[in-house]
Structures are given as C-alpha cells and as structure tokens.
Amino acid sequence: MNILLIGSGGREHALALAISKSPLLTKLYVAPGNPGTAAIAENVALDQADHRNIIAFCHRMRIDLVVIGPEAPLVAGLVDELEAAGFPAFGPSKHAAQLEGSKGFTKDLCRDFNIPTGAYERFTAAEPAKAYIRKHGAPIVVKADGLAAGKGVIVAMDEAEALAAVDMMFSGSFGAAGAEVVIEEFLEGEEASFFALCDGEHALAFASAQDHKRVGDGDTGPNTGGMGAYSPAPVMSEDMSARVMREIVEPTLRGMKARGAPYKGVLFVGLMIGAQGPKLIEFNARFGDPETQVMLPRLEEDLVPLLLACAKGKLPAGPVKLKAQTALTVVYAAKGYPDAPERGSEIRNVDKAARLTDILVFHAGTKLDGNKLLANGGRVLNITALGPDVRTAQQRAYAAIDMIDWPGGFCRKDIGWRAIAREHKAE
Ligand code: AMP
Ligand code: GLY
C-alpha cells in the first residue's frame, strides 16, 4: 500500500514510525513532515490547506490511504474531498469534525443523546451570557465555540474573571471562533484522555493517556499544547474505560449517525473523572499531541489495518493489543515557548539518546541545516521512554534528555508526578 500522512509534529513522527513497520506498506509519504519522518519516509512539500494539490498527488502516486494528523484539514473538509475523489482517508468528514470544531455542536449532542457532561448554555451576545454567569456564580467555564488553538477556554475562579472573559471573546480576540460562546459548569475531579477508533458504526477502545498542559513544574504557568504525557492513565481502570465506551463513545456514534454525520477516525475524549464517574470535557477529532507519542509505542499490532478499517468500515471487535508497559514522554521545547519560542539554536546528540534501549525520540519543530539539527518551533522534540511503571519510564526519559546537548531548550522536570504519587501510595 502507498500511504500519505498529513502533518509535521511529534504526533506525525510517531504515526509515521508505526505505519513504517507495517508489512502492508509499500511507500510512505509525509506532507510536509519533519527531519524525524524524513529518516523513515519520504517528506513531500504539500500544503495541507491546498486540497486540490493533495488530491493530484494521490492520483500521481497511487495512494491507497490518507492519514490526517491535525484538526484543521479535517474541519476544512479534506476527508470529504478525498473520498469524493476515490481515496480512503483516516479521519472524520467536515460535518463529523464539528465534534471538535464547535463546542456548541458537541454540547447539543450530549443533551440530545444523554451523554454525561457539565450543564451549559450557548450565547451569541455578551449581555445574556453575563446574566447567566451572575445567576450561576463562579467557578464557571467560558469557552469560545470554535477552534482557538487551545486558547479559547477560560476556567474562571471568580465572577469578575468570567465576565471579563465574555467581553474578551465577544470583542473578537478569537476571531470567528469567539462569535459564539459556551458557558459551562465547572467540573471537579481528575482529567484523563481516552481514545477510541471509530468506523462510523462501531467503536474500538484504543488507549488512555494523561498530559500536562501547563508550561511549568507543578502544573503552573500558561497553558501549552502539552509538555508531556504518559499512557495508560492510572485513573482509567478497565471498568472506567468500559463506562466511557458505554456512556460516552457509543451514544456519540449513535448520535452522529442520527445527525447524518457518521463519525470515522479516532475520537479523542477529554474527560473529568469525578465522584459520579466520567464526564465529557471536550472531544477532539484526531489523535493527541503528545498523547500519540505515548500510545503508539505501546501498540503491539499493526496500526495500518486499524486505520484502514476506520476509513472503510468493519473495525475488528478488539481488544487492541497493547504492551502492559507504561510509556512517558517529555516535551523538549525551545526557550520562550509558548509565547515566543526562539528559533535556530543547535541541538546535539539526539541520535545518541535515541540509541538507548526503551527510548524513542520524536521530532516536532526541528529542521536540518546541512547535518546540523536546529530548533524550528515551540515544541521541538519528544523523548519517550517505556518502562514497567511510570517512575521507571520517567527516570529513563530524563536520563535520555541528559544526553542531549541543547542550551536553547527547556523541559518540565516532573512529567508524570501525579501518577508517580499514586504508585507510591499503592506501595
Ligand atoms: P478544553 O479546550 O475544552 O479541553 O479545555 C481546556 C482545559 O480547561 C481542560 O483541559 C480543563 O483543564 C479545563 N476545563 C475545560 N472545561 C472545564 C470544565 N467544565 N470544568 C473544569 N475544567 C474545565
Ligand atoms: N495534547 C492535547 C491535544 O492534542 O489536543
């Protein structure tokens, strides 16, 4: 099979690595890819927004499957256009990608199909939104309806902050994404992510993970795309995973089918696990970054038939075969991230670290200048380690990081701390 993978982050390097191991693969192209994917596939300079050019490439290279990493091309309808041109694609249609593209769409689906989530209301003007906040009080959560690169959510601990968030969103700070606002009940508990593969009709539980969104140690400072993650999430017991499938994933698939938008691809379920069980915080219509960098290294079967089954229907009954080991990844970011990452600093000894047993180094924002590796983005590398428990995986990941010589980079020193505290308690 010839496969085209769209994207350029650590998630795509992890996907490319798993796909490259498939006996079914003839040739893998990654567009645009990064220096990590270049080592295991052929990078091609295609613009993910130029759907016509992508389809022309698929014709030229006789592509059998297109795998889409990021959300923007999904929400822009790339899957619909590929399928109309006869190319199977892994990912939801434009309509189904509204599960990520519109928080209001998702909340209405939850209401109509009895999916557990926080109480909410949708608003298109500031005054009624403020009245709702005054009525319900803080803490309360204010969300821009559309895609806002992870920045459209304000968890307001007091009323004034919530009112200010409403003004900020309706003032156009988030462009079209903020033209509508969802105000939601504050949920308490432990956050976890759960991933299910879907073929429009059926869902197959894939894996769980937890990430660290804040830039600083102890989960402090501004939010980022994710500074590290581990899989599995200890809070996601078998019983909890089964509840999430039954109470959230399966009704979502039924609801999407009833809405005329059957959901195919991976459903990324952002959860709050509280006293009453799992509640939905949000859906994403794609794999997580950096969650993918800890889930795929645990996969013990060929990824390609699973991706193909999502695209074409007929997912196997499962379960997916995963290593019992824990995987933990630390994001190595350029100084200045998330506000203004410095570009161009040199990174040495990545290959040395990548040769360690139980270590995988995934590239994200890197570029090659001759044979020099340079930082070229915010999140630059992901150092993933496997181990028998979170603590061992963490030690291995940081030992590998210590071998990398990159004065222009920084990472959190405590990825996995919550899970390690749980392991200590269990001892
Ligand atoms: P989202 O982009 O919807 O995942 O929100 C970003 C972050 O805001 C989540 O990871 C949570 O930490 C937090 N958050 C979102 N919604 C809620 C909620 N209803 N209650 C508490 N925290 C929330
Ligand atoms: N790590 C969170 C995300 O991929 O959205």
Short mmCIF file of C-alpha atoms and ligand atoms in Angstrom, two decimals:
data_model
loop_
_atom_site.label_atom_id
_atom_site.label_comp_id
_atom_site.label_asym_id
_atom_site.label_seq_id
_atom_site.Cartn_x
_atom_site.Cartn_y
_atom_site.Cartn_z
CA MET A 1 0.00 0.00 0.00
CA ASN A 2 1.03 3.59 -0.59
CA ILE A 3 0.13 5.85 2.31
CA LEU A 4 0.15 9.63 2.61
CA LEU A 5 0.33 11.08 6.13
CA ILE A 6 -0.53 14.76 6.61
CA GLY A 7 1.18 16.77 9.37
CA SER A 8 4.56 17.74 10.75
CA GLY A 9 4.59 17.32 14.53
CA GLY A 10 5.71 14.74 17.06
CA ARG A 11 2.33 13.06 16.64
CA GLU A 12 3.04 12.55 12.94
CA HIS A 13 6.54 11.22 13.60
CA ALA A 14 5.02 8.65 15.98
CA LEU A 15 2.32 7.77 13.42
CA ALA A 16 4.95 7.51 10.67
CA LEU A 17 7.05 5.16 12.80
CA ALA A 18 4.10 2.85 13.49
CA ILE A 19 2.98 2.90 9.83
CA SER A 20 6.53 2.31 8.59
CA LYS A 21 6.64 -1.01 10.47
CA SER A 22 3.59 -2.40 8.67
CA PRO A 23 4.20 -5.36 6.36
CA LEU A 24 1.36 -3.93 4.24
CA LEU A 25 3.31 -0.77 3.43
CA THR A 26 4.94 -0.19 0.06
CA LYS A 27 5.73 3.51 0.39
CA LEU A 28 5.00 6.17 2.99
CA TYR A 29 4.90 9.88 2.17
CA VAL A 30 4.61 12.55 4.84
CA ALA A 31 3.43 16.05 3.98
CA PRO A 32 5.22 18.18 4.99
CA GLY A 33 6.83 16.00 7.71
CA ASN A 34 9.95 16.89 9.69
CA PRO A 35 13.56 15.62 9.93
CA GLY A 36 12.36 12.67 12.06
CA THR A 37 9.87 11.49 9.43
CA ALA A 38 12.43 12.09 6.67
CA ALA A 39 14.53 9.29 8.16
CA ILE A 40 11.75 6.69 7.82
CA ALA A 41 9.56 8.01 4.97
CA GLU A 42 9.64 10.46 2.09
CA ASN A 43 8.74 14.01 3.03
CA VAL A 44 6.78 15.90 0.39
CA ALA A 45 6.14 19.63 0.29
CA LEU A 46 2.36 19.73 0.11
CA ASP A 47 0.33 22.49 1.75
CA GLN A 48 -2.33 20.91 3.98
CA ALA A 49 -4.77 23.67 3.00
CA ASP A 50 -4.34 23.00 -0.73
CA HIS A 51 -6.77 20.11 -1.08
CA ARG A 52 -6.66 20.10 -4.87
CA ASN A 53 -2.92 19.62 -4.91
CA ILE A 54 -3.13 16.85 -2.30
CA ILE A 55 -5.68 15.00 -4.45
CA ALA A 56 -3.48 15.42 -7.55
CA PHE A 57 -0.58 13.93 -5.56
CA CYS A 58 -2.77 10.97 -4.52
CA HIS A 59 -3.59 10.29 -8.17
CA ARG A 60 0.04 10.59 -9.23
CA MET A 61 1.45 8.34 -6.51
CA ARG A 62 -1.50 5.89 -6.44
CA ILE A 63 -2.17 6.49 -2.75
CA ASP A 64 -4.28 3.80 -1.05
CA LEU A 65 -4.87 5.58 2.26
CA VAL A 66 -4.51 9.15 3.51
CA VAL A 67 -3.96 9.58 7.27
CA ILE A 68 -4.65 13.06 8.60
CA GLY A 69 -2.90 14.15 11.80
CA PRO A 70 -4.08 17.68 12.67
CA GLU A 71 -7.61 19.06 13.06
CA ALA A 72 -7.51 22.00 10.63
CA PRO A 73 -7.70 19.93 7.39
CA LEU A 74 -10.45 17.76 8.94
CA VAL A 75 -12.58 20.75 9.86
CA ALA A 76 -11.88 22.17 6.38
CA GLY A 77 -13.34 19.03 4.74
CA LEU A 78 -10.24 17.30 3.35
CA VAL A 79 -11.70 13.84 4.06
CA ASP A 80 -14.90 14.63 2.11
CA GLU A 81 -12.88 15.80 -0.88
CA LEU A 82 -10.53 12.81 -0.80
CA GLU A 83 -13.42 10.37 -0.58
CA ALA A 84 -15.24 12.10 -3.45
CA ALA A 85 -12.06 11.58 -5.49
CA GLY A 86 -11.98 7.88 -4.51
CA PHE A 87 -9.25 7.94 -1.86
CA PRO A 88 -9.92 6.32 1.54
CA ALA A 89 -8.98 8.65 4.38
CA PHE A 90 -8.48 8.19 8.10
CA GLY A 91 -10.38 10.97 9.84
CA PRO A 92 -13.91 12.34 10.11
CA SER A 93 -15.86 14.26 7.48
CA LYS A 94 -16.21 18.02 7.79
CA HIS A 95 -19.63 17.63 9.38
CA ALA A 96 -18.43 14.96 11.85
CA ALA A 97 -15.33 17.01 12.71
CA GLN A 98 -17.73 19.54 14.25
CA LEU A 99 -17.32 17.42 17.39
CA GLU A 100 -14.01 19.28 17.70
CA GLY A 101 -14.81 22.33 15.57
CA SER A 102 -17.83 23.53 17.56
CA LYS A 103 -18.21 23.18 21.30
CA GLY A 104 -21.89 24.10 20.99
CA PHE A 105 -22.45 21.28 18.46
CA THR A 106 -20.93 18.79 20.91
CA LYS A 107 -22.87 20.09 23.89
CA ASP A 108 -26.17 19.86 21.98
CA LEU A 109 -25.31 16.27 21.01
CA CYS A 110 -24.66 15.47 24.69
CA ARG A 111 -28.03 16.96 25.63
CA ASP A 112 -29.91 15.06 22.91
CA PHE A 113 -28.20 11.70 23.49
CA ASN A 114 -27.87 11.78 27.25
CA ILE A 115 -24.05 11.91 27.34
CA PRO A 116 -22.69 12.97 30.76
CA THR A 117 -21.13 16.46 30.65
CA GLY A 118 -21.32 19.78 32.52
CA ALA A 119 -24.51 21.85 32.36
CA TYR A 120 -24.19 24.63 29.76
CA GLU A 121 -25.77 27.25 27.59
CA ARG A 122 -24.79 28.78 24.21
CA PHE A 123 -24.67 32.55 23.64
CA THR A 124 -24.19 34.87 20.68
CA ALA A 125 -24.26 38.12 22.68
CA ALA A 126 -22.49 39.34 25.82
CA GLU A 127 -25.42 40.51 27.97
CA PRO A 128 -27.36 37.23 28.20
CA ALA A 129 -24.04 35.40 28.76
CA LYS A 130 -23.24 37.72 31.67
CA ALA A 131 -26.71 37.28 33.13
CA TYR A 132 -26.18 33.51 33.07
CA ILE A 133 -22.83 33.90 34.85
CA ARG A 134 -24.39 36.15 37.52
CA LYS A 135 -27.17 33.63 38.04
CA HIS A 136 -24.87 30.59 38.37
CA GLY A 137 -21.83 32.17 40.03
CA ALA A 138 -18.19 31.08 39.93
CA PRO A 139 -16.21 28.92 39.43
CA ILE A 140 -17.55 28.68 35.89
CA VAL A 141 -16.01 27.99 32.48
CA VAL A 142 -16.22 30.31 29.44
CA LYS A 143 -15.39 28.80 26.04
CA ALA A 144 -15.12 30.18 22.52
CA ASP A 145 -17.27 27.95 20.32
CA GLY A 146 -14.77 27.38 17.51
CA LEU A 147 -11.15 26.31 17.12
CA ALA A 148 -8.88 28.68 19.04
CA ALA A 149 -5.61 26.72 19.10
CA GLY A 150 -6.23 25.53 22.65
CA LYS A 151 -6.55 29.08 23.99
CA GLY A 152 -10.31 29.53 23.82
CA VAL A 153 -11.13 28.21 27.30
CA ILE A 154 -11.17 30.33 30.45
CA VAL A 155 -11.71 28.49 33.72
CA ALA A 156 -12.85 31.45 35.83
CA MET A 157 -12.44 31.08 39.57
CA ASP A 158 -14.43 34.26 40.29
CA GLU A 159 -17.31 36.04 38.66
CA ALA A 160 -15.33 39.10 37.55
CA GLU A 161 -12.92 36.92 35.62
CA ALA A 162 -15.80 35.13 33.90
CA LEU A 163 -17.46 38.43 32.94
CA ALA A 164 -14.16 39.74 31.57
CA ALA A 165 -13.72 36.53 29.55
CA VAL A 166 -17.11 37.08 27.93
CA ASP A 167 -16.14 40.64 26.94
CA MET A 168 -12.81 39.44 25.61
CA MET A 169 -14.40 36.74 23.45
CA PHE A 170 -17.12 38.95 22.01
CA SER A 171 -14.57 41.71 21.34
CA GLY A 172 -13.15 39.49 18.59
CA SER A 173 -9.94 38.32 20.29
CA PHE A 174 -10.55 34.84 18.88
CA GLY A 175 -11.95 35.98 15.54
CA ALA A 176 -14.80 33.84 14.22
CA ALA A 177 -14.13 31.17 16.87
CA GLY A 178 -15.45 33.56 19.52
CA ALA A 179 -18.58 34.74 17.69
CA GLU A 180 -20.42 32.20 19.79
CA VAL A 181 -19.61 31.37 23.41
CA VAL A 182 -20.47 28.35 25.53
CA ILE A 183 -20.71 28.80 29.28
CA GLU A 184 -20.32 25.64 31.23
CA GLU A 185 -20.48 24.25 34.72
CA PHE A 186 -17.10 23.84 36.43
CA LEU A 187 -16.34 20.12 36.77
CA GLU A 188 -14.27 18.69 39.59
CA GLY A 189 -12.15 15.57 39.51
CA GLU A 190 -9.12 14.18 37.69
CA GLU A 191 -8.63 14.82 33.98
CA ALA A 192 -7.79 11.98 31.61
CA SER A 193 -7.90 11.33 27.90
CA PHE A 194 -9.38 8.30 26.22
CA PHE A 195 -9.08 7.34 22.57
CA ALA A 196 -11.47 5.18 20.56
CA LEU A 197 -11.16 4.14 16.93
CA CYS A 198 -14.42 4.52 15.01
CA ASP A 199 -15.70 3.37 11.63
CA GLY A 200 -18.99 5.24 11.57
CA GLU A 201 -20.91 2.34 13.17
CA HIS A 202 -18.63 0.76 15.72
CA ALA A 203 -16.02 1.91 18.18
CA LEU A 204 -12.96 0.11 19.46
CA ALA A 205 -11.29 1.24 22.69
CA PHE A 206 -7.69 2.16 21.86
CA ALA A 207 -5.79 3.55 24.88
CA SER A 208 -5.81 6.16 27.63
CA ALA A 209 -3.32 8.89 28.49
CA GLN A 210 -2.84 11.94 30.68
CA ASP A 211 -0.99 15.04 29.65
CA HIS A 212 0.49 18.09 31.34
CA LYS A 213 -0.86 21.24 29.73
CA ARG A 214 0.85 23.89 31.83
CA VAL A 215 4.32 25.06 30.92
CA GLY A 216 5.78 24.98 34.44
CA ASP A 217 6.66 22.35 37.02
CA GLY A 218 3.83 21.53 39.43
CA ASP A 219 1.34 22.28 36.61
CA THR A 220 1.79 26.04 36.86
CA GLY A 221 2.04 28.88 34.33
CA PRO A 222 0.28 29.33 30.99
CA ASN A 223 -1.34 26.54 29.01
CA THR A 224 0.55 24.93 26.14
CA GLY A 225 -0.22 22.25 23.56
CA GLY A 226 1.16 19.77 26.14
CA MET A 227 4.53 19.48 27.88
CA GLY A 228 4.48 15.73 28.39
CA ALA A 229 2.20 12.74 28.79
CA TYR A 230 2.00 9.13 29.87
CA SER A 231 -0.08 6.11 28.94
CA PRO A 232 -2.00 4.37 30.34
CA ALA A 233 -3.71 6.86 32.67
CA PRO A 234 -3.84 5.13 36.06
CA VAL A 235 -7.30 6.59 36.74
CA MET A 236 -8.63 4.82 33.63
CA SER A 237 -9.19 1.36 35.08
CA GLU A 238 -10.76 -1.29 32.87
CA ASP A 239 -14.08 -0.57 34.48
CA MET A 240 -13.78 3.19 33.90
CA SER A 241 -12.77 2.63 30.27
CA ALA A 242 -15.80 0.39 29.77
CA ARG A 243 -18.03 3.10 31.26
CA VAL A 244 -16.57 5.71 28.91
CA MET A 245 -17.23 3.45 25.94
CA ARG A 246 -20.80 2.75 27.08
CA GLU A 247 -21.80 6.16 28.43
CA ILE A 248 -19.92 8.49 26.07
CA VAL A 249 -18.38 6.92 22.95
CA GLU A 250 -21.23 4.62 21.89
CA PRO A 251 -24.03 7.19 22.33
CA THR A 252 -21.86 9.68 20.43
CA LEU A 253 -21.57 7.30 17.48
CA ARG A 254 -25.32 6.69 17.57
CA GLY A 255 -25.97 10.42 17.78
CA MET A 256 -23.63 11.27 14.94
CA LYS A 257 -25.26 8.67 12.73
CA ALA A 258 -28.67 10.07 13.59
CA ARG A 259 -27.39 13.56 12.70
CA GLY A 260 -26.37 12.24 9.27
CA ALA A 261 -22.67 12.57 10.12
CA PRO A 262 -21.35 9.11 10.98
CA TYR A 263 -18.06 9.51 12.85
CA LYS A 264 -14.95 7.83 11.41
CA GLY A 265 -11.38 8.14 12.61
CA VAL A 266 -10.16 8.45 16.16
CA LEU A 267 -12.35 10.02 18.81
CA PHE A 268 -10.24 11.77 21.44
CA VAL A 269 -12.35 12.01 24.58
CA GLY A 270 -11.25 14.65 27.11
CA LEU A 271 -12.68 13.54 30.46
CA MET A 272 -13.16 14.69 34.00
CA ILE A 273 -13.33 11.67 36.28
CA GLY A 274 -15.30 12.80 39.32
CA ALA A 275 -17.26 11.27 42.17
CA GLN A 276 -20.14 10.34 39.85
CA GLY A 277 -17.94 8.86 37.15
CA PRO A 278 -16.73 10.15 33.80
CA LYS A 279 -17.98 13.43 32.32
CA LEU A 280 -17.08 14.78 28.91
CA ILE A 281 -14.99 17.98 28.83
CA GLU A 282 -14.42 18.01 25.10
CA PHE A 283 -13.92 15.89 22.02
CA ASN A 284 -11.09 16.15 19.55
CA ALA A 285 -11.43 14.63 16.10
CA ARG A 286 -7.83 13.41 15.86
CA PHE A 287 -5.01 11.83 17.80
CA GLY A 288 -3.49 13.92 20.62
CA ASP A 289 -0.08 15.50 20.59
CA PRO A 290 1.86 14.41 22.72
CA GLU A 291 -0.56 11.58 23.71
CA THR A 292 0.16 9.72 20.45
CA GLN A 293 3.86 9.66 21.32
CA VAL A 294 2.99 7.51 24.37
CA MET A 295 0.15 5.41 22.97
CA LEU A 296 1.64 4.16 19.71
CA PRO A 297 4.90 2.88 21.28
CA ARG A 298 2.67 0.59 23.38
CA LEU A 299 0.84 -0.84 20.35
CA GLU A 300 1.67 -4.48 19.74
CA GLU A 301 -0.18 -4.95 16.49
CA ASP A 302 -0.07 -3.47 13.02
CA LEU A 303 -1.58 0.04 13.03
CA VAL A 304 -2.34 0.12 9.29
CA PRO A 305 -5.25 -2.40 9.23
CA LEU A 306 -6.84 -0.46 12.10
CA LEU A 307 -6.55 2.87 10.27
CA LEU A 308 -7.85 1.29 7.08
CA ALA A 309 -10.79 -0.29 8.92
CA CYS A 310 -11.75 3.13 10.32
CA ALA A 311 -11.65 4.60 6.82
CA LYS A 312 -13.52 1.79 5.07
CA GLY A 313 -15.71 0.33 7.84
CA LYS A 314 -15.53 -3.08 9.53
CA LEU A 315 -13.38 -2.39 12.57
CA PRO A 316 -12.40 -5.67 14.24
CA ALA A 317 -14.10 -6.49 17.55
CA GLY A 318 -10.90 -5.98 19.54
CA PRO A 319 -9.42 -5.58 22.02
CA VAL A 320 -6.41 -3.72 20.61
CA LYS A 321 -3.17 -5.41 21.69
CA LEU A 322 -1.13 -3.07 23.88
CA LYS A 323 2.03 -3.66 25.89
CA ALA A 324 1.40 -3.73 29.63
CA GLN A 325 4.27 -1.26 29.98
CA THR A 326 3.90 2.43 30.70
CA ALA A 327 5.15 4.97 28.18
CA LEU A 328 6.05 8.50 29.26
CA THR A 329 7.09 11.37 27.04
CA VAL A 330 8.77 14.64 27.93
CA VAL A 331 8.44 17.55 25.53
CA TYR A 332 11.70 19.38 24.96
CA ALA A 333 10.68 22.93 23.97
CA ALA A 334 12.55 25.97 22.71
CA LYS A 335 13.18 28.67 25.30
CA GLY A 336 10.39 31.25 25.15
CA TYR A 337 7.65 28.68 24.43
CA PRO A 338 4.65 29.09 24.49
CA ASP A 339 4.77 32.88 23.87
CA ALA A 340 7.79 33.44 21.64
CA PRO A 341 9.94 30.35 21.11
CA GLU A 342 13.47 31.13 19.97
CA ARG A 343 14.32 29.55 16.64
CA GLY A 344 17.61 28.42 15.18
CA SER A 345 19.53 27.10 18.21
CA GLU A 346 21.56 23.95 17.57
CA ILE A 347 20.69 20.60 19.16
CA ARG A 348 23.40 17.94 19.52
CA ASN A 349 23.50 14.25 20.48
CA VAL A 350 19.89 13.43 19.62
CA ASP A 351 21.00 10.25 17.84
CA LYS A 352 23.00 9.19 20.87
CA ALA A 353 19.92 9.50 23.12
CA ALA A 354 17.71 7.76 20.54
CA ARG A 355 20.01 4.69 20.57
CA LEU A 356 19.26 3.98 24.25
CA THR A 357 17.09 0.92 24.90
CA ASP A 358 13.45 1.72 25.64
CA ILE A 359 13.86 5.25 24.27
CA LEU A 360 12.28 6.84 21.21
CA VAL A 361 12.96 10.41 20.19
CA PHE A 362 10.22 12.02 18.11
CA HIS A 363 10.88 15.21 16.21
CA ALA A 364 8.38 18.07 16.07
CA GLY A 365 9.71 21.60 15.44
CA THR A 366 13.18 20.70 14.14
CA LYS A 367 14.94 21.39 10.87
CA LEU A 368 18.17 20.29 9.30
CA ASP A 369 20.79 22.76 8.16
CA GLY A 370 23.31 20.54 6.39
CA ASN A 371 23.83 17.93 9.09
CA LYS A 372 23.14 20.32 11.95
CA LEU A 373 19.83 19.88 13.75
CA LEU A 374 18.19 23.20 14.63
CA ALA A 375 15.17 24.23 16.69
CA ASN A 376 12.40 25.44 14.39
CA GLY A 377 9.27 25.71 16.52
CA GLY A 378 7.88 25.73 20.06
CA ARG A 379 7.66 22.05 20.91
CA VAL A 380 10.83 20.70 19.33
CA LEU A 381 11.45 17.10 20.47
CA ASN A 382 9.55 14.43 22.41
CA ILE A 383 11.60 11.98 24.40
CA THR A 384 9.52 8.85 25.03
CA ALA A 385 10.56 6.06 27.38
CA LEU A 386 8.95 2.70 28.08
CA GLY A 387 9.16 1.07 31.49
CA PRO A 388 7.42 -1.28 33.90
CA ASP A 389 5.89 1.68 35.77
CA VAL A 390 5.60 5.45 35.49
CA ARG A 391 8.54 6.10 37.79
CA THR A 392 10.94 3.94 35.77
CA ALA A 393 9.74 5.37 32.47
CA GLN A 394 10.23 8.87 33.90
CA GLN A 395 13.79 8.09 35.04
CA ARG A 396 14.64 6.67 31.62
CA ALA A 397 13.19 9.65 29.76
CA TYR A 398 15.14 12.17 31.85
CA ALA A 399 18.36 10.11 31.55
CA ALA A 400 17.98 10.33 27.76
CA ILE A 401 17.32 14.07 27.94
CA ASP A 402 20.50 14.50 29.97
CA MET A 403 22.45 13.12 26.99
CA ILE A 404 21.06 15.75 24.61
CA ASP A 405 23.09 18.93 24.37
CA TRP A 406 20.70 21.82 23.74
CA PRO A 407 21.34 25.07 25.62
CA GLY A 408 18.40 26.68 23.74
CA GLY A 409 15.85 24.23 25.12
CA PHE A 410 13.93 23.53 28.32
CA CYS A 411 11.60 20.88 29.63
CA ARG A 412 9.48 20.22 32.67
CA LYS A 413 11.24 18.12 35.28
CA ASP A 414 8.17 16.46 36.77
CA ILE A 415 6.21 14.81 33.96
CA GLY A 416 4.15 12.00 35.49
CA TRP A 417 4.26 13.33 39.07
CA ARG A 418 0.62 12.67 39.82
CA ALA A 419 0.81 9.09 38.59
CA ILE A 420 4.06 8.51 40.48
CA ALA A 421 2.47 9.78 43.70
CA ARG A 422 -0.31 7.26 43.09
CA GLU A 423 2.27 4.47 42.62
CA HIS A 424 3.94 5.46 45.91
CA LYS A 425 0.57 5.31 47.67
CA ALA A 426 -0.12 1.87 46.25
CA GLU A 427 3.18 0.52 47.59
P1 AMP B 1 -10.70 22.20 26.54
O1 AMP B 1 -10.03 23.01 25.48
O2 AMP B 1 -12.19 22.17 26.44
O3 AMP B 1 -10.06 20.85 26.75
O4 AMP B 1 -10.36 22.95 27.91
C1 AMP B 1 -9.04 23.18 28.30
C2 AMP B 1 -8.89 22.85 29.75
O5 AMP B 1 -9.79 23.63 30.55
C3 AMP B 1 -9.26 21.42 30.09
O6 AMP B 1 -8.20 20.54 29.87
C4 AMP B 1 -9.61 21.53 31.56
O7 AMP B 1 -8.45 21.56 32.35
C5 AMP B 1 -10.26 22.87 31.64
N1 AMP B 1 -11.71 22.76 31.54
C6 AMP B 1 -12.48 22.80 30.43
N2 AMP B 1 -13.77 22.66 30.72
C7 AMP B 1 -13.85 22.52 32.05
C8 AMP B 1 -14.94 22.33 32.98
N3 AMP B 1 -16.22 22.30 32.57
N4 AMP B 1 -14.64 22.23 34.29
C9 AMP B 1 -13.36 22.30 34.72
N5 AMP B 1 -12.30 22.47 33.91
C10 AMP B 1 -12.54 22.58 32.60
N1 GLY B 2 -2.46 17.32 23.95
C1 GLY B 2 -3.73 17.83 23.68
C2 GLY B 2 -4.13 17.82 22.26
O1 GLY B 2 -3.56 17.17 21.40
O2 GLY B 2 -5.10 18.49 21.96
#
